[in-house]
Coordinates of C-alpha atoms and ligand atoms in Angstrom, one line a residue:
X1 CA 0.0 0.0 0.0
X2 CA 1.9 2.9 -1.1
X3 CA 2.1 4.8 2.5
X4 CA 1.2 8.7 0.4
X5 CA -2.0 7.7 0.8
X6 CA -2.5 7.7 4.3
X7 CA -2.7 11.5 4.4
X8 CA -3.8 12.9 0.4
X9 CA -6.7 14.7 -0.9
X10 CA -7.3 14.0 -4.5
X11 CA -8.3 17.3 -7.4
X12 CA -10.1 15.4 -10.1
X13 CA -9.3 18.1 -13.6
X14 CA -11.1 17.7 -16.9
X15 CA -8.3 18.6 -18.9
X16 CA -10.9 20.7 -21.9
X17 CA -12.1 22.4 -19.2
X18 CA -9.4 23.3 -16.7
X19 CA -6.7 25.8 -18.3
X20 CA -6.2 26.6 -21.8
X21 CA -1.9 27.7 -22.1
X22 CA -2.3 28.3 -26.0
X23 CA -5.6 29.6 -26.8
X24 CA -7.2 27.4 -29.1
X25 CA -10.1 27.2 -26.1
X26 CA -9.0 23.9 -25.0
X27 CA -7.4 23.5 -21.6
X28 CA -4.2 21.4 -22.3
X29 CA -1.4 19.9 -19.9
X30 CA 0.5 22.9 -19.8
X31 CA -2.4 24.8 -18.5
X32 CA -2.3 22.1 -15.7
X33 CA 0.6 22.7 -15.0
X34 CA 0.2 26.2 -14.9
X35 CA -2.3 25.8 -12.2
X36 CA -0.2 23.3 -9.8
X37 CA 0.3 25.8 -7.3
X38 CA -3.1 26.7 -7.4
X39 CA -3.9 22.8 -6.7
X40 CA -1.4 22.4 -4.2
X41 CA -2.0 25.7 -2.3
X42 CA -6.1 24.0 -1.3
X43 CA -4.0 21.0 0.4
X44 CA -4.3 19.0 -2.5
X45 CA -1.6 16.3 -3.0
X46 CA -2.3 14.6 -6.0
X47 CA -4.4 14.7 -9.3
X48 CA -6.6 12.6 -11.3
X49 CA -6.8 13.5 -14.9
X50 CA -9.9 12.0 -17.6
X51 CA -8.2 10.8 -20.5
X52 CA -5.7 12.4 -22.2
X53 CA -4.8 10.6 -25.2
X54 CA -5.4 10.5 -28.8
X55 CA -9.3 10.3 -29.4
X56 CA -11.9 10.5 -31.8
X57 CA -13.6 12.4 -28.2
X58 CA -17.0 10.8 -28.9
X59 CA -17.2 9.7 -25.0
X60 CA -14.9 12.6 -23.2
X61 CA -11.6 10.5 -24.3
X62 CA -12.9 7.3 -22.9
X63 CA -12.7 6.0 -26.4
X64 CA -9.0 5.8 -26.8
X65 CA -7.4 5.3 -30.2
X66 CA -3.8 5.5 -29.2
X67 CA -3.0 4.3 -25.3
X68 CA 0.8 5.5 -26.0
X69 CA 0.2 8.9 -27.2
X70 CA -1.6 12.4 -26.0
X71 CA -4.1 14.0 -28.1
X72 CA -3.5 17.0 -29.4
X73 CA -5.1 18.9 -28.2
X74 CA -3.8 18.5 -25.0
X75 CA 0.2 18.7 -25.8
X76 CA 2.5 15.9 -26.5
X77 CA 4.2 13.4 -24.9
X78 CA 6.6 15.4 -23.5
X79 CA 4.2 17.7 -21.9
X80 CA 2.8 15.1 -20.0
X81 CA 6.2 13.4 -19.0
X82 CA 6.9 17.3 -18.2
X83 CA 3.7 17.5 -15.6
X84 CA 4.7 14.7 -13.9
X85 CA 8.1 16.2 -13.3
X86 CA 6.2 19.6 -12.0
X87 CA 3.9 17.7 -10.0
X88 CA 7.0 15.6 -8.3
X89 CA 9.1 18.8 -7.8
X90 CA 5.9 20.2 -5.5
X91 CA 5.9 17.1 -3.8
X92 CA 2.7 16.1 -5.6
X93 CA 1.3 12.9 -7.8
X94 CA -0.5 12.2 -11.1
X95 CA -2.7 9.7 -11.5
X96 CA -3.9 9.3 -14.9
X97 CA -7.7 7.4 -16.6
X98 CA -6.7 3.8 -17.9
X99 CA -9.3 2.5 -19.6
X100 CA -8.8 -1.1 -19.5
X101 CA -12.4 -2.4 -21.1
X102 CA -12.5 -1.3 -24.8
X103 CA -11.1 1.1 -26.4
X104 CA -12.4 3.3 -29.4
X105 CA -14.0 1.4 -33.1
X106 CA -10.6 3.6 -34.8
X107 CA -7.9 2.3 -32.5
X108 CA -5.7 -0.1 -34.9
X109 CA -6.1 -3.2 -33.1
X110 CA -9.9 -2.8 -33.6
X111 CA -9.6 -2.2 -37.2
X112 CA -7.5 -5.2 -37.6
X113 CA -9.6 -7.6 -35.4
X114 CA -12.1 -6.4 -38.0
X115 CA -10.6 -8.1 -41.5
X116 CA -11.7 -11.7 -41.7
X117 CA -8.5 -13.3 -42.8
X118 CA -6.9 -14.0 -39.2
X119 CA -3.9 -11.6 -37.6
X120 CA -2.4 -10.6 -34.2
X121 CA -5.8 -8.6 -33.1
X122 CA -7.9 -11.3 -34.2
X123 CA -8.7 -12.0 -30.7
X124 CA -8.2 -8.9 -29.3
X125 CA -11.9 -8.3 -29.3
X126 CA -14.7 -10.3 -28.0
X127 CA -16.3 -11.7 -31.1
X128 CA -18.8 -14.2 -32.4
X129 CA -18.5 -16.9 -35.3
X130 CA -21.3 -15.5 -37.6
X131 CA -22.7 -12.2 -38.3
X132 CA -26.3 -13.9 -37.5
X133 CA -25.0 -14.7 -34.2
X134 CA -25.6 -12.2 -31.0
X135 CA -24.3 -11.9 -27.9
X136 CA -27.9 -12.6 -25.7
X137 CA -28.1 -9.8 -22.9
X138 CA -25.1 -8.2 -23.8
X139 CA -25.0 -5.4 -26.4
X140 CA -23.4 -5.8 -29.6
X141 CA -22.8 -4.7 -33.6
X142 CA -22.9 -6.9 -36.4
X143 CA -23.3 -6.1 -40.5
X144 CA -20.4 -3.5 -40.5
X145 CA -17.3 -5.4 -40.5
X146 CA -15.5 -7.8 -43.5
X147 CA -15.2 -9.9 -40.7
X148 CA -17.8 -12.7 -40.2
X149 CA -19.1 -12.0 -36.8
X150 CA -20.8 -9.7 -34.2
X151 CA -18.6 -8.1 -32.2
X152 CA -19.4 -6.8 -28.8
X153 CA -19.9 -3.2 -27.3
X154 CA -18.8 -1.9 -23.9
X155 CA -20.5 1.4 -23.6
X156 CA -21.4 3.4 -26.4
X157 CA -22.2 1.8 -29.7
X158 CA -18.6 2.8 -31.0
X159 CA -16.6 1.3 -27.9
X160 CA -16.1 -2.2 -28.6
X161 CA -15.6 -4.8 -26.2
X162 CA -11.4 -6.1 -25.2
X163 CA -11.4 -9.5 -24.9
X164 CA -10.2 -11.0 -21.5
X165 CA -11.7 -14.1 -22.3
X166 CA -15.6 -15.2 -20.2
X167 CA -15.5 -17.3 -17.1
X168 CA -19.1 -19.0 -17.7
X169 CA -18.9 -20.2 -21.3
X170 CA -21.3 -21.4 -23.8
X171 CA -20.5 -20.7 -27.1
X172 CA -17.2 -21.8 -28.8
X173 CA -16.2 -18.3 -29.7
X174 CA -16.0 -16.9 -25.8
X175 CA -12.0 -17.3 -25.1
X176 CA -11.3 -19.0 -21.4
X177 CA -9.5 -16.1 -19.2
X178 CA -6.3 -18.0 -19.6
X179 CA -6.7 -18.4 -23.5
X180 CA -3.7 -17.1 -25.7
X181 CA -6.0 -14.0 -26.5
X182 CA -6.8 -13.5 -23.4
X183 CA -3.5 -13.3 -21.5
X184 CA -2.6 -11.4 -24.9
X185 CA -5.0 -8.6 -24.0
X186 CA -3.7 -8.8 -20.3
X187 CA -0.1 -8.0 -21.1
X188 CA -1.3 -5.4 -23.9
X189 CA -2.8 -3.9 -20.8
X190 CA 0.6 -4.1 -18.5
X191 CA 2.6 -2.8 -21.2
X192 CA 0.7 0.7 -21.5
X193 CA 0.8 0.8 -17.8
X194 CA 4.3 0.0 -17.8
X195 CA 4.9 2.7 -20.3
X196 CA 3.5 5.6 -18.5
X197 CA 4.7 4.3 -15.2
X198 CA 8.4 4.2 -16.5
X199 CA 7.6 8.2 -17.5
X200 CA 6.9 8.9 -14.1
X201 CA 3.1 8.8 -14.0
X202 CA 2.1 7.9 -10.2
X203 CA -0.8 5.5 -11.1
X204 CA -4.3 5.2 -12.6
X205 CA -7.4 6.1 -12.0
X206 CA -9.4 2.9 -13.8
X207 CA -12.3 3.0 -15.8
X208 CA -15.3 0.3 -15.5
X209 CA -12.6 -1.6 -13.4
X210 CA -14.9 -4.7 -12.9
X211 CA -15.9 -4.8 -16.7
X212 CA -13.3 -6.9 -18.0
X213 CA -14.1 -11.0 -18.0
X214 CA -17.2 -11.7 -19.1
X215 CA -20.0 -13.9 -17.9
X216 CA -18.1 -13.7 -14.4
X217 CA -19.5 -15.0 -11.2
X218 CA -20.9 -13.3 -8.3
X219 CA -17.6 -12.1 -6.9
X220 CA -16.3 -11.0 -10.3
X221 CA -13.6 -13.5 -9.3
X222 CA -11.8 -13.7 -12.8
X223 CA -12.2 -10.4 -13.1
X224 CA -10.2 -9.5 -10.1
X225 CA -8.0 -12.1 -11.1
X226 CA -6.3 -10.1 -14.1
X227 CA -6.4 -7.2 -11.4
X228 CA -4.1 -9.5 -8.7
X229 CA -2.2 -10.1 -11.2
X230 CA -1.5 -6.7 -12.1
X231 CA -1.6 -5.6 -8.3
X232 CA 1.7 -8.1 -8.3
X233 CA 3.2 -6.1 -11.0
X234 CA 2.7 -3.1 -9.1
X235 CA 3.9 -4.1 -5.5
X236 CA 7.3 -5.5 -6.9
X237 CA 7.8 -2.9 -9.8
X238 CA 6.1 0.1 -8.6
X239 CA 5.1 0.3 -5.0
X240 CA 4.5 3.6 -4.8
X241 CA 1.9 4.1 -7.2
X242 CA -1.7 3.9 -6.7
X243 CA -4.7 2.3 -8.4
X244 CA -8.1 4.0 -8.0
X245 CA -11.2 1.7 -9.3
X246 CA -14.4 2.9 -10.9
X247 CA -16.3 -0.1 -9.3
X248 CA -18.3 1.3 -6.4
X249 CA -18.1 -2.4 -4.7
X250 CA -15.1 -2.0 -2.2
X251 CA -15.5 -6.0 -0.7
X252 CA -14.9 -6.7 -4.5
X253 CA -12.5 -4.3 -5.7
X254 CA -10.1 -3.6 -2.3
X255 CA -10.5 -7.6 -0.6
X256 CA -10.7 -9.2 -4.1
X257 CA -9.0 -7.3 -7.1
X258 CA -6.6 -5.7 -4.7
X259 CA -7.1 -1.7 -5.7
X260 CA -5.7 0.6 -2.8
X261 CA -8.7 2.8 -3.7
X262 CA -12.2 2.4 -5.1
X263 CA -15.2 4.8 -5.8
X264 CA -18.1 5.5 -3.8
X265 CA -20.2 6.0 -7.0
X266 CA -23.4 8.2 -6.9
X267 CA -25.9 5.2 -7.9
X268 CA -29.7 5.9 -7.5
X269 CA -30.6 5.6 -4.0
X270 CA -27.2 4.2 -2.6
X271 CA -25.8 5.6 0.4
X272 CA -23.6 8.2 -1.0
X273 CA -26.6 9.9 -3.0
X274 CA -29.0 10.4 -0.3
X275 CA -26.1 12.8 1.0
X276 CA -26.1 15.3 -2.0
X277 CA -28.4 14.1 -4.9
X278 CA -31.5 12.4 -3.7
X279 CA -33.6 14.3 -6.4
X280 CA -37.2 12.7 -6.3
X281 CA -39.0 12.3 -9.6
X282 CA -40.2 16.0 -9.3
X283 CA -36.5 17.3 -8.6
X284 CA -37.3 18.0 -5.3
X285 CA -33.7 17.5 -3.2
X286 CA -34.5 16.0 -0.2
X287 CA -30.5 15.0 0.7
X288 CA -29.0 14.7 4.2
X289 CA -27.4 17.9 3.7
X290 CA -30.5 20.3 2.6
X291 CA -31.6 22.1 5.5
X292 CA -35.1 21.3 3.8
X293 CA -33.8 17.3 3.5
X294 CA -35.3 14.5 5.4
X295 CA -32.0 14.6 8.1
X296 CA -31.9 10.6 8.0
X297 CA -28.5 9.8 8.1
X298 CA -29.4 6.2 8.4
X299 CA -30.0 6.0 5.0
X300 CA -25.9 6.5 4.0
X301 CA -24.9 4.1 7.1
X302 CA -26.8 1.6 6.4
X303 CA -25.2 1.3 2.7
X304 CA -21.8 2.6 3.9
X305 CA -21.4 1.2 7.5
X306 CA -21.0 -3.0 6.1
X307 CA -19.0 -2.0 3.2
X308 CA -16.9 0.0 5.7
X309 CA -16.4 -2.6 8.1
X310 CA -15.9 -5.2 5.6
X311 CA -13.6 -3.5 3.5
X312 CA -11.3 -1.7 6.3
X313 CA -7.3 -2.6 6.4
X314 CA -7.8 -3.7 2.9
X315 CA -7.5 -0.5 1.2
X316 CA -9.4 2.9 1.1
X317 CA -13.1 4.2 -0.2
X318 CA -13.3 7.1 -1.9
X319 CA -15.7 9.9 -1.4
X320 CA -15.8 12.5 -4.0
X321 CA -17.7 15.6 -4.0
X322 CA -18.3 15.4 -7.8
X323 CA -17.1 13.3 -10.8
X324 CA -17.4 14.0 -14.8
X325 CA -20.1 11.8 -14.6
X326 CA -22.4 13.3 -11.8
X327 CA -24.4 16.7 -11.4
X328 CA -22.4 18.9 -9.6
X329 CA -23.6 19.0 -6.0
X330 CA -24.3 23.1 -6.4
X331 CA -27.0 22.0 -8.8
X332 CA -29.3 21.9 -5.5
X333 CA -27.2 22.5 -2.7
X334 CA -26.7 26.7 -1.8
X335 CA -23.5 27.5 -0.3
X336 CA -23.6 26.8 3.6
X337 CA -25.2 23.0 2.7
X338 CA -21.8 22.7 0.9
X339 CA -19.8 23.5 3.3
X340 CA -21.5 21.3 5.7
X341 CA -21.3 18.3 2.7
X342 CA -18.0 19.0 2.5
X343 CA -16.9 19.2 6.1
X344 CA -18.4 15.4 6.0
X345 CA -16.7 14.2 3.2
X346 CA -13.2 15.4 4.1
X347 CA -13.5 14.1 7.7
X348 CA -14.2 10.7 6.9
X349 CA -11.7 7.5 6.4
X350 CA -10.6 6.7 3.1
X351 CA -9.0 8.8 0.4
X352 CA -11.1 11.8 -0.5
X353 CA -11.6 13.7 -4.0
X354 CA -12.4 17.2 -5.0
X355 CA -14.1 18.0 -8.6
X356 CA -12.5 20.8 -10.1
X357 CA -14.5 23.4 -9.2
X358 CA -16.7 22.3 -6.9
X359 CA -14.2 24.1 -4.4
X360 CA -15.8 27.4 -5.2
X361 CA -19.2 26.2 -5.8
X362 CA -19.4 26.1 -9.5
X363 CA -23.1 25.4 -11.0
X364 CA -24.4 23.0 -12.7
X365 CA -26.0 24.2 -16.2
X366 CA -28.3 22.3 -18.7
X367 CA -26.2 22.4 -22.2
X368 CA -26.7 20.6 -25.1
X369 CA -24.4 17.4 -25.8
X370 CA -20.9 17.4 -26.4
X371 CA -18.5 14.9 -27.1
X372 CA -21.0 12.2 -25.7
X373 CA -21.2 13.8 -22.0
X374 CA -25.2 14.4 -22.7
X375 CA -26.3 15.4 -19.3
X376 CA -22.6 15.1 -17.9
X377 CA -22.1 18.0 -20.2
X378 CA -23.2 20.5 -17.8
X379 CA -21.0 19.2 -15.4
X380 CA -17.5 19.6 -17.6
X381 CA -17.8 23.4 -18.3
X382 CA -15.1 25.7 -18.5
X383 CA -13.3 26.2 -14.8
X384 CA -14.2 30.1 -13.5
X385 CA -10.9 31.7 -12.3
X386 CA -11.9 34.9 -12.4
X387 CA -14.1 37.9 -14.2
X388 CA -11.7 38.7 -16.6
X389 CA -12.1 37.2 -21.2
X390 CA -13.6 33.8 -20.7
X391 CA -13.4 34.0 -16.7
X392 CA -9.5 33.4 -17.2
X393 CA -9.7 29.6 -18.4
X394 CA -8.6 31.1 -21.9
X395 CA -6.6 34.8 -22.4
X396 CA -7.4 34.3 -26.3
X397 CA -10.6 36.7 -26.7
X398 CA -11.4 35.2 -30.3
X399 CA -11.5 31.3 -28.6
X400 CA -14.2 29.9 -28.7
X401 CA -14.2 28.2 -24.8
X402 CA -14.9 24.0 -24.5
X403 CA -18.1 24.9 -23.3
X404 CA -19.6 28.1 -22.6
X405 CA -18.6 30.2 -19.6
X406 CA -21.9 31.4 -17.3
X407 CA -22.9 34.7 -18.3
X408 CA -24.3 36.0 -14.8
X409 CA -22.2 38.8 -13.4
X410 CA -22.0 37.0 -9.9
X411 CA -21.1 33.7 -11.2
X412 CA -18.4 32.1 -8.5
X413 CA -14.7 33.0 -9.4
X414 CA -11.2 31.7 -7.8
X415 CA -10.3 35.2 -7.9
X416 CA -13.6 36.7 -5.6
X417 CA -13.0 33.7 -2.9
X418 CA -9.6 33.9 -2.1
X419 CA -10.2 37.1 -0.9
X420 CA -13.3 36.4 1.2
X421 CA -12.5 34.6 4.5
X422 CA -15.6 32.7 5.2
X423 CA -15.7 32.1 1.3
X424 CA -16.2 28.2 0.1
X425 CA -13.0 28.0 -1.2
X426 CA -11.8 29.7 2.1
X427 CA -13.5 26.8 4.1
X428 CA -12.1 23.4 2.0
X429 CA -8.9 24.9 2.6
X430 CA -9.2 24.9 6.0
X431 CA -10.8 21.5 6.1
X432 CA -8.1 20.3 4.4
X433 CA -5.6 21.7 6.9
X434 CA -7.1 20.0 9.4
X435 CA -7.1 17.2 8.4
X436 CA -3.3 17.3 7.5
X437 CA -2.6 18.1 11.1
X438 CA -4.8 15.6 12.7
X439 CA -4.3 11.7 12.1
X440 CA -7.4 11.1 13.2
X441 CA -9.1 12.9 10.5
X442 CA -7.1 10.6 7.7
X443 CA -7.2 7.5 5.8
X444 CA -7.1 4.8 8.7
X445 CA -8.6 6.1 11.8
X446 CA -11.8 4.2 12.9
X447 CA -14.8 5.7 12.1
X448 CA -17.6 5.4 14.2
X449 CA -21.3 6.7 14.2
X450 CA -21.7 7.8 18.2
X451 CA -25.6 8.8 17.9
X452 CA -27.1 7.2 14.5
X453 CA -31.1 7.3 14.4
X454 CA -33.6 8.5 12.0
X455 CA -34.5 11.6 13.0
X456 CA -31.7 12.8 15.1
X457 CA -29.7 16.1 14.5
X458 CA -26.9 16.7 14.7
X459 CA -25.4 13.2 13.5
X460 CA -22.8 12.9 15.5
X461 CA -19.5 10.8 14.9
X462 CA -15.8 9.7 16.1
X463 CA -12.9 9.9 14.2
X464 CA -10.0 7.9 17.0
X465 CA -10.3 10.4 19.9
X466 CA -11.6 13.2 18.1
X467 CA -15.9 13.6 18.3
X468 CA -17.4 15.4 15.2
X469 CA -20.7 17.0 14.4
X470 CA -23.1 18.1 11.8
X471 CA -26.5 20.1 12.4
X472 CA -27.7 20.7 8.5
X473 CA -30.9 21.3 9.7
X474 CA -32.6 24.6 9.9
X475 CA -32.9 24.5 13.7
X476 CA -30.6 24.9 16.6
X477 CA -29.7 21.6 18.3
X478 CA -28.9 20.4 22.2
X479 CA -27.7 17.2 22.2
X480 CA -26.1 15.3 25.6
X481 CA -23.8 13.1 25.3
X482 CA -20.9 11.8 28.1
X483 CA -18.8 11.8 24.7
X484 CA -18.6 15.8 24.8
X485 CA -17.2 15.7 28.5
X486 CA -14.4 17.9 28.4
X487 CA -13.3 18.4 25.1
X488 CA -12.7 21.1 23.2
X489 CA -14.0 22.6 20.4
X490 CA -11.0 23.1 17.9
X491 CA -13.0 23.8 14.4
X492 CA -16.4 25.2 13.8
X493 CA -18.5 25.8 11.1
X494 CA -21.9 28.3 11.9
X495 CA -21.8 28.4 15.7
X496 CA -21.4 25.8 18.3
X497 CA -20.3 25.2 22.2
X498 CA -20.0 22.6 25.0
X499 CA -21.6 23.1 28.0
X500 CA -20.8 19.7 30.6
X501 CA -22.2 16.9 28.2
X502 CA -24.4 18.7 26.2
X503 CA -23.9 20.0 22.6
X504 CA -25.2 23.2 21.6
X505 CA -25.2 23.6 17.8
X506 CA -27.1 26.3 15.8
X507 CA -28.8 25.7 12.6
X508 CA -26.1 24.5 9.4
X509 CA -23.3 23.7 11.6
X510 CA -20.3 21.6 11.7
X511 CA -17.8 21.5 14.8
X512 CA -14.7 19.1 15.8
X513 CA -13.8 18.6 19.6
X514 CA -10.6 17.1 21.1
Ligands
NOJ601 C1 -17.0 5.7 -17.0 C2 -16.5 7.1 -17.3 O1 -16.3 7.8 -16.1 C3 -17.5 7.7 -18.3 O2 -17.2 9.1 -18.4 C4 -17.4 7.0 -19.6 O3 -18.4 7.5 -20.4 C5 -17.6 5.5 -19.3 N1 -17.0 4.9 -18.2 C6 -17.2 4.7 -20.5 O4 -15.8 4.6 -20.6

């Protein structure tokens, strides 16, 4: 377990939208880079990055044509080995997207796995015997391709299938996960690790982590097979860089596949979403952390609590404030519900993230499509820096931005927060601190709900020694408790104080005793 992890907060950038260095109204590596100190100076330690190599961009870049090179838009090669020097000279660490499970219908290997007389990438893909022949529950294309088959899809209709073989097999055509193909496809997959690894890259952030053997059982044991297999690669070659999983089932990814991190994904009604997105079918929020919510914390413990338990000393779950994928929480929540959210998610155990942007509040907006994000779109707009041409993600006046910048006067900027003290911005910072200068607020100290129930406010929790608590209701709270004997308060958010063993916290407000 690479030991950085212990004590890191992750910044998740969408490289279109973060900084564009050459004004063609693309953010590109260099502007990255440009914006390290800005990254490092909220307490953030290390970055994951969404795709950044060559791509036909009809999914965000998750439809890779080249694995070994960076798109153009972005930089070159060299710019990216260069980031990961800037990054290491700040004491900081790149993580970048792998995406193991298909890659794009113009990378080579799929346009040679698509001729019928046989090659090297015959196999490459997950195929069947005829064009007449499907792939039953499980979608796939068939009538484009010289090739005498149906091959099969992974995502979008242009995102075809890798082929690590199926563990339940019934037709002829579905490879064994220790077929030549298979392993073929397996070391394909080591070697592009391998070759940004050797550049200096700190790990990878993987895609759709438990999509790669087929027909697999309950466990997904084959599947976390290939990833053992690549853990081992990792612990003797590389052990200090990280694996982050887009899987969202930590018994599965940490205890079985061996990740040191994996996703706490915002899935309809899991525990994670009734923090910061329960939207009923009107749109009404009713999340933990609207002061108008339903206040049932019970609702994330009961998901989170035996994933926790089962999962702990095995590696870490990541809570994220945002991803590419997800409304941003500022599409319901106003700023002090924020705070509070936030104050949650960088208090608990595991290995937290921060969407770019979501440090200052940025909205989400309804915008058409682009580059397959559909609703995501509205969630990968341009970042606001400040008021000046294109709210300084671009200093070309003639670019035409990724997406386009709000047009409010009062939209959120970097610039406006760092000068107000009780700002957002002003407040992860100081989160973050704290949680750099108290173990007890990292990775591995014990979490424990002290006063879980239905209806109670404020939820109150331990942390090792130290006692937390968050009121994001609209009234002031007493609470007693023998746990607040004596202690401290050494953070606050709103307004609270200890008087013998009760808790007094007003409305929308977050404390820390010692
Ligand atoms: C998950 C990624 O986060 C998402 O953006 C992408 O569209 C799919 N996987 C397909 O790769």
């Amino acid at each position: 377990m690479p030991g950085w992890l212990r004590d890191t907060v992750f910044y998740e950038v969408y490289p279109s939208s973060f900084r564009d260095s050459n004004g063609d109204g693309i953010g590109d590596i260099n502007g990255i880079i440009e914006k390290l100190d800005y990254i490092k100076s909220l307490g953030c330690g290390a970055l994951w990055i969404n795709p950044v190599f060559d791509s036909p961009f009809r999914d965000g870049g998750y439809d890779v044509r080249d694995y070994k090179k960076v798109a153009e838009r972005f930089g070159t090669n060299e710019d990216l080995v260069n980031l990961f020097n800037e990054a290491h000279s700040r004491g900081m660490k790149i993580l970048l997207d792998l995406v193991p499970g298909h890659t794009s219908d113009e990378h080579p290997w799929f346009k040679a796995s698509c001729r019928q007389e046989k090659n090297e990438y015959s196999g490459r893909y997950v195929w069947t015997s005829h064009a007449f022949e499907g792939i039953p529950g499980h979608p796939y294309i068939s009538g484009t391709t010289d090739r005498e088959g149906a091959y099969m899809l992974n995502f979008f209709a242009f995102q075809p299938a890798l082929n690590y073989g199926w563990l339940n097999r019934t037709e002829k055509w579905m490879s064994a996960p220790d077929s030549e193909e298979a392993v073929s496809t397996r070391e394909a997959l080591k070697d592009i690790m391998r070759f940004w690894l050797d550049q200096g890259c700190d790990g990878f952030r993987v895609d759709m982590a438990d999509s790669l053997v087929k027909n697999d059982d309950d466990r997904k044991s084959a599947t976390a097979a290939v990833w053992r297999e690549i853990r081992e690669m990792m612990d003797r070659d590389y052990p200090e860089a990280a694996l982050v999983s887009e899987w969202s089932n930590p018994v599965q990814a940490l205890n079985g596949a061996g990740f040191h991190m994996d996703f706490y994904l915002d899935h309809l009604h899991n525990g994670y979403n009734t923090l910061l997105r329960d939207y009923e079918a009107g749109g009404e929020d009713n999340s933990f952390f609207r002061k108008k919510g339903k206040g049932d914390i019970t609702r994330f413990l009961d998901d989170y609590m035996p994933k926790y338990r089962a999962s702990r000393g095995q590696g870490y779950i990541s809570m994220f404030t945002c991803n590419h994928d997800t409304y941003r929480p500022a599409r319901t929540l106003s700023e002090k519900e924020l705070k509070l959210a936030y104050a949650f998610i960088l208090t608990m155990p595991g290995v937290p993230f921060i969407y770019y942007g979501d440090e200052i509040g940025m909205k989400y907006r309804d915008l058409p499509t682009k580059e397959g994000g559909y609703h995501r779109t509205g969630t990968r707009t341009p970042m606001q820096w400040d008021h000046s041409e294109h709210m300084g993600f671009s200093d070309n006046p003639e670019a035409e931005p990724y997406l386009p910048l709000p047009d409010e006067e009062n939209a959120v900027t970097v610039e406006d927060q760092l000068n107000q003290p009780h700002s957002l911005l002003n407040t992860v910072k100081e989160l973050i601190v704290l949680r750099h200068r108290y173990k007890y607020l990292q990775a591995d100290a014990l979490f424990e709900p002290v006063n879980p129930g239905k209806e109670k406010m404020p939820f109150v929790y331990r942390r090792g020694s130290l006692i937390l608590a968050v009121n994001p209701s609209g009234k002031r709270q007493r609470v007693e408790n023998s746990v607040f004997e004596d202690r401290t308060i050494i953070y606050k958010i709103g307004k609270a104080a200890i008087d013998g063993s009760d808790l007094i916290i007003d409305a929308q407000s977050f404390m820390i005793c010692k």
